[in-house]
mmCIF file of C-alpha atoms in Angstrom:
data_model
loop_
_atom_site.group_PDB
_atom_site.id
_atom_site.type_symbol
_atom_site.label_atom_id
_atom_site.label_comp_id
_atom_site.label_asym_id
_atom_site.label_seq_id
_atom_site.Cartn_x
_atom_site.Cartn_y
_atom_site.Cartn_z
ATOM 1 C CA ILE E 1 42.165 55.870 -20.382
ATOM 2 C CA MET E 2 41.829 54.391 -23.857
ATOM 3 C CA TYR E 3 44.947 53.336 -25.790
ATOM 4 C CA PHE E 4 44.570 52.957 -29.546
ATOM 5 C CA SER E 5 46.380 53.105 -32.856
ATOM 6 C CA ALA E 6 45.609 56.027 -35.117
ATOM 7 C CA ALA E 7 45.434 56.146 -38.911
ATOM 8 C CA LEU E 8 48.680 58.151 -38.904
ATOM 9 C CA GLY E 9 50.597 55.077 -37.685
ATOM 10 C CA THR E 10 50.837 56.251 -34.085
ATOM 11 C CA ILE E 11 49.664 55.068 -30.667
ATOM 12 C CA ARG E 12 47.546 57.460 -28.611
ATOM 13 C CA ALA E 13 46.280 57.652 -25.040
ATOM 14 C CA LEU E 14 42.943 59.421 -24.581
ATOM 15 C CA ASP E 15 41.299 60.359 -21.285
ATOM 16 C CA LEU E 16 37.677 59.274 -21.793
ATOM 17 C CA ASN E 17 36.382 61.596 -19.059
ATOM 18 C CA THR E 18 37.749 64.783 -20.626
ATOM 19 C CA PHE E 19 38.578 63.582 -24.171
ATOM 20 C CA GLU E 20 42.047 65.049 -23.643
ATOM 21 C CA LEU E 21 44.865 63.520 -25.664
ATOM 22 C CA LEU E 22 47.372 62.491 -22.985
ATOM 23 C CA TRP E 23 50.178 61.336 -25.257
ATOM 24 C CA GLU E 24 50.962 60.159 -28.747
ATOM 25 C CA PHE E 25 53.895 58.020 -29.866
ATOM 26 C CA LYS E 26 55.228 58.043 -33.413
ATOM 27 C CA PRO E 27 58.023 55.536 -34.138
ATOM 28 C CA LYS E 28 61.312 56.968 -35.336
ATOM 29 C CA PRO E 29 62.333 56.229 -38.932
ATOM 30 C CA VAL E 30 64.655 53.252 -39.419
ATOM 31 C CA ASN E 31 67.250 53.521 -42.208
ATOM 32 C CA ASP E 32 65.403 56.568 -43.598
ATOM 33 C CA ASN E 33 62.144 54.558 -43.820
ATOM 34 C CA ASN E 34 59.085 55.770 -41.940
ATOM 35 C CA VAL E 35 57.739 53.276 -39.399
ATOM 36 C CA ARG E 36 54.001 52.993 -38.678
ATOM 37 C CA ILE E 37 52.076 51.250 -35.929
ATOM 38 C CA ILE E 38 49.717 48.819 -37.685
ATOM 39 C CA SER E 39 48.115 46.898 -34.800
ATOM 40 C CA GLY E 40 45.799 47.770 -31.999
ATOM 41 C CA ALA E 41 47.168 48.315 -28.492
ATOM 42 C CA ALA E 42 47.328 45.964 -25.510
ATOM 43 C CA VAL E 43 48.149 46.781 -21.887
ATOM 44 C CA LEU E 44 50.152 44.612 -19.488
ATOM 45 C CA ASP E 45 51.967 45.437 -16.268
ATOM 46 C CA GLY E 46 52.233 49.216 -16.702
ATOM 47 C CA ALA E 47 53.094 49.187 -20.397
ATOM 48 C CA VAL E 48 51.242 49.558 -23.685
ATOM 49 C CA TYR E 49 52.279 47.275 -26.563
ATOM 50 C CA ALA E 50 51.763 47.566 -30.324
ATOM 51 C CA ILE E 51 53.184 46.130 -33.551
ATOM 52 C CA ALA E 52 54.815 48.272 -36.237
ATOM 53 C CA ASP E 53 55.211 47.594 -39.949
ATOM 54 C CA ASN E 54 58.950 46.952 -39.449
ATOM 55 C CA GLY E 55 58.165 43.752 -37.503
ATOM 56 C CA PHE E 56 58.866 45.321 -34.093
ATOM 57 C CA LEU E 57 56.695 44.867 -31.020
ATOM 58 C CA TYR E 58 57.076 48.202 -29.207
ATOM 59 C CA ALA E 59 56.531 48.784 -25.475
ATOM 60 C CA PHE E 60 55.483 52.212 -24.211
ATOM 61 C CA ASP E 61 55.295 53.644 -20.716
ATOM 62 C CA ILE E 62 51.594 53.724 -19.853
ATOM 63 C CA GLU E 63 51.815 57.179 -18.217
ATOM 64 C CA THR E 64 54.084 59.068 -20.636
ATOM 65 C CA GLY E 65 54.019 57.158 -23.932
ATOM 66 C CA ASP E 66 57.812 57.014 -23.961
ATOM 67 C CA GLU E 67 59.293 53.994 -25.714
ATOM 68 C CA ILE E 68 60.659 51.596 -23.085
ATOM 69 C CA GLY E 69 61.668 48.698 -25.280
ATOM 70 C CA TRP E 70 61.021 46.575 -28.339
ATOM 71 C CA TRP E 71 61.319 43.037 -29.637
ATOM 72 C CA GLN E 72 61.694 42.143 -33.313
ATOM 73 C CA SER E 73 59.888 39.201 -34.854
ATOM 74 C CA PRO E 74 62.329 36.761 -36.468
ATOM 75 C CA GLU E 75 59.850 36.198 -39.299
ATOM 76 C CA GLY E 76 58.785 39.747 -40.176
ATOM 77 C CA VAL E 77 55.208 40.958 -40.258
ATOM 78 C CA VAL E 78 52.227 40.709 -42.598
ATOM 79 C CA ASP E 79 51.195 44.314 -43.234
ATOM 80 C CA TRP E 80 47.548 43.944 -44.230
ATOM 81 C CA THR E 81 47.285 47.711 -44.770
ATOM 82 C CA LYS E 82 49.223 47.266 -48.048
ATOM 83 C CA GLY E 83 46.728 44.847 -49.531
ATOM 84 C CA TRP E 84 44.367 42.108 -48.532
ATOM 85 C CA SER E 85 43.587 38.634 -49.659
ATOM 86 C CA GLY E 86 41.031 36.375 -48.041
ATOM 87 C CA SER E 87 43.762 34.015 -46.841
ATOM 88 C CA THR E 88 46.065 36.602 -45.247
ATOM 89 C CA PRO E 89 46.431 35.992 -41.485
ATOM 90 C CA MET E 90 45.827 39.042 -39.330
ATOM 91 C CA LEU E 91 48.415 40.429 -36.947
ATOM 92 C CA GLY E 92 47.432 41.303 -33.422
ATOM 93 C CA VAL E 93 48.408 41.920 -29.826
ATOM 94 C CA VAL E 94 46.239 41.174 -26.779
ATOM 95 C CA SER E 95 46.692 40.676 -23.037
ATOM 96 C CA ASP E 96 44.840 38.631 -20.431
ATOM 97 C CA ASP E 97 46.555 40.520 -17.549
ATOM 98 C CA GLU E 98 49.011 37.644 -17.072
ATOM 99 C CA LYS E 99 50.533 37.242 -20.529
ATOM 100 C CA LEU E 100 50.890 39.229 -23.722
ATOM 101 C CA TYR E 101 49.939 37.298 -26.872
ATOM 102 C CA VAL E 102 51.320 38.500 -30.192
ATOM 103 C CA THR E 103 51.022 37.317 -33.769
ATOM 104 C CA PHE E 104 52.726 39.036 -36.659
ATOM 105 C CA GLY E 105 50.378 37.399 -39.175
ATOM 106 C CA LYS E 106 52.746 34.534 -39.984
ATOM 107 C CA GLN E 107 50.811 31.716 -38.261
ATOM 108 C CA THR E 108 53.005 31.851 -35.136
ATOM 109 C CA LEU E 109 51.670 32.920 -31.748
ATOM 110 C CA TYR E 110 54.139 34.367 -29.229
ATOM 111 C CA ALA E 111 53.337 34.562 -25.514
ATOM 112 C CA PHE E 112 55.254 36.897 -23.210
ATOM 113 C CA GLU E 113 54.788 36.367 -19.491
ATOM 114 C CA LYS E 114 54.462 39.133 -16.941
ATOM 115 C CA GLN E 115 57.661 39.515 -14.899
ATOM 116 C CA ASP E 116 57.462 39.031 -11.122
ATOM 117 C CA GLU E 117 59.128 41.692 -9.037
#
């Protein structure tokens, strides 16, 4: 299964054997403003994670794509899709199967550790 962000501001899960779209998540509007996913996707411990332009790190169920939680950056997010300068830090989310590393483009790196059961 490949998890990726789409140009429409969504996260998708695609079965690479059949090329079937398994699920797609589109964030709900907040205060009448549309919300778009603007990062790639990372997988950790049965969830898919991605950053939205509202400064939220969303968590999705890996099987269904249902939203299972979120965390909001205290410093906002740099939305590079609205313009680019050579000195703009890039946002991103990545996992090493033990921790989730997230930067919202503000020169701070957050690390979230996998929870033991």
